[in-house]
XYZ file of C-alpha atoms in Angstrom:
183
model
C -55.229 -147.320 171.840
C -57.599 -144.497 172.775
C -58.306 -141.918 170.098
C -58.053 -138.371 171.344
C -60.938 -136.022 170.640
C -60.359 -132.362 169.769
C -61.705 -130.011 172.448
C -62.678 -127.564 169.710
C -64.710 -129.777 167.363
C -65.070 -133.030 169.360
C -63.734 -135.003 166.344
C -60.919 -137.582 166.531
C -57.344 -136.271 166.166
C -55.405 -138.423 163.680
C -52.416 -136.182 162.872
C -50.721 -133.365 164.741
C -52.157 -132.756 168.184
C -51.680 -129.691 170.371
C -52.089 -129.944 174.129
C -53.214 -126.869 176.026
C -55.184 -126.297 179.232
C -55.150 -130.054 179.864
C -57.007 -130.733 176.605
C -56.136 -131.960 173.098
C -56.728 -129.845 169.982
C -56.464 -129.936 166.219
C -53.907 -127.202 165.379
C -56.537 -125.225 163.470
C -58.972 -125.273 166.416
C -56.679 -123.844 169.094
C -56.659 -120.157 168.120
C -56.519 -116.771 169.800
C -60.012 -115.691 170.816
C -59.389 -112.224 169.348
C -57.115 -112.444 166.276
C -57.676 -116.169 165.535
C -53.932 -116.800 165.223
C -53.229 -120.515 165.577
C -50.421 -121.833 167.765
C -49.093 -124.520 165.418
C -45.847 -122.532 165.057
C -45.048 -123.178 168.725
C -45.863 -119.635 169.878
C -47.104 -119.191 173.419
C -50.763 -119.837 174.121
C -52.239 -118.119 177.194
C -55.447 -119.122 178.921
C -57.607 -116.153 179.866
C -59.665 -116.062 183.027
C -62.664 -116.566 180.720
C -61.282 -119.989 179.674
C -60.444 -118.965 176.094
C -57.044 -119.113 174.406
C -55.130 -115.907 173.618
C -51.878 -115.011 171.916
C -49.495 -113.252 174.318
C -50.279 -109.753 173.004
C -54.054 -110.122 173.225
C -53.787 -111.815 176.616
C -51.886 -108.782 177.958
C -54.250 -106.324 176.260
C -57.299 -108.115 177.662
C -56.286 -109.249 181.129
C -53.310 -107.207 182.359
C -53.897 -103.866 184.095
C -52.989 -100.761 182.068
C -50.407 -98.315 183.376
C -51.729 -94.890 184.413
C -48.487 -93.393 183.099
C -47.966 -94.984 179.675
C -51.237 -96.824 179.015
C -49.440 -100.107 178.269
C -50.206 -103.487 179.842
C -48.372 -104.234 183.085
C -46.718 -107.613 183.400
C -44.859 -108.118 186.670
C -44.606 -105.640 189.503
C -47.499 -103.204 189.715
C -48.104 -100.181 191.943
C -51.760 -99.533 192.709
C -52.434 -95.903 193.599
C -55.092 -93.296 192.896
C -57.489 -95.976 191.561
C -54.979 -96.834 188.814
C -52.228 -99.356 188.181
C -48.691 -98.158 187.384
C -45.393 -99.572 186.166
C -42.976 -98.741 189.030
C -40.833 -96.676 186.626
C -43.869 -94.599 185.570
C -45.178 -93.813 189.053
C -43.264 -90.539 189.328
C -43.843 -86.916 190.294
C -45.523 -85.133 187.393
C -43.159 -82.172 187.814
C -39.671 -83.498 188.649
C -40.071 -87.166 187.598
C -38.724 -88.387 190.979
C -39.820 -91.933 191.841
C -42.817 -92.019 194.172
C -42.386 -95.579 195.412
C -42.129 -94.504 199.083
C -44.744 -91.758 199.346
C -46.757 -89.480 197.117
C -49.285 -86.702 197.211
C -52.459 -86.866 195.175
C -53.200 -83.508 193.571
C -56.694 -82.182 192.909
C -55.859 -82.617 189.222
C -55.623 -86.436 189.733
C -51.875 -86.325 189.151
C -49.233 -87.751 191.524
C -46.652 -85.374 193.005
C -43.725 -85.531 195.391
C -44.282 -83.497 198.571
C -42.491 -80.387 197.311
C -44.341 -80.195 193.999
C -47.691 -81.034 195.562
C -47.406 -77.981 197.823
C -46.033 -75.931 194.911
C -49.121 -76.861 192.857
C -51.251 -75.625 195.763
C -49.242 -72.375 196.013
C -47.962 -73.358 199.463
C -44.174 -73.396 199.121
C -42.220 -70.829 201.100
C -40.363 -68.530 198.715
C -37.414 -68.239 201.105
C -36.771 -71.827 202.219
C -38.509 -73.752 199.415
C -40.281 -75.944 201.995
C -44.035 -76.565 202.311
C -46.189 -74.298 204.442
C -48.236 -77.038 206.079
C -49.616 -75.567 209.282
C -49.858 -72.214 210.958
C -49.767 -68.791 209.417
C -48.348 -67.697 206.110
C -47.539 -64.323 204.639
C -48.474 -63.525 201.053
C -46.737 -60.955 198.906
C -48.448 -61.009 195.531
C -48.209 -64.639 194.365
C -45.324 -65.466 196.728
C -45.857 -67.208 200.059
C -43.592 -67.192 203.124
C -43.400 -68.804 206.542
C -43.688 -65.812 208.932
C -40.139 -66.410 210.204
C -38.788 -66.301 206.631
C -40.429 -63.064 205.562
C -37.387 -60.821 205.972
C -35.848 -57.702 204.500
C -33.833 -58.635 201.434
C -30.957 -56.396 202.572
C -30.679 -56.428 206.390
C -32.584 -59.693 206.988
C -34.802 -58.116 209.689
C -38.039 -60.052 210.120
C -40.932 -58.173 208.491
C -43.846 -60.256 209.823
C -46.417 -57.890 211.282
C -44.535 -54.725 210.260
C -44.567 -52.412 207.307
C -42.404 -53.100 204.266
C -41.872 -51.858 200.750
C -41.444 -53.923 197.641
C -38.708 -53.329 195.061
C -38.134 -55.644 192.050
C -40.583 -58.126 193.584
C -38.529 -58.365 196.822
C -39.469 -57.153 200.324
C -37.429 -54.457 202.147
C -37.923 -52.886 205.536
C -38.831 -49.195 205.275
C -35.367 -48.089 206.457
C -33.408 -50.180 203.938
C -35.771 -49.263 201.127
C -35.261 -45.560 201.807
C -31.455 -45.928 202.057
C -31.165 -48.082 198.927
C -33.823 -46.656 196.623
C -34.506 -43.163 197.984
């Protein structure tokens, strides 16, 4: 009968023997590389890419990517975006919390957004249609932005692009409607 040698101390194993990583160990010599917890209670022993043994918690803390949303270790499906790893349930628009699994927009603030809230963060959502102003011209009225075809009189709906208008209660009116309604 061949006597097994412990991979930790290279001494013969006479009593209880633990097998891990294709090697034999005295129970007191197979321990987590970080917290030194032994695995004699039958708890899971993980082998790190460095060849050392780890308890499950320290294995995850050491070797699993951390979520850009919650900071916790990711075990299982991971989304890699914006030079970070994410749990799928945490890769969401910073504003509306809509899942971004299909597409996302990377804001200057290093935060993920859905299309609508990305353009809102840039001040490029049309006040009238609530859609992004991506190309072409835009009309600004104070902090509000409009597609030219949506910049209309609040009352008669006449297009005001390129013509004079008056503002009342933060809304645009053609000169005629403003005079009739507000004197």
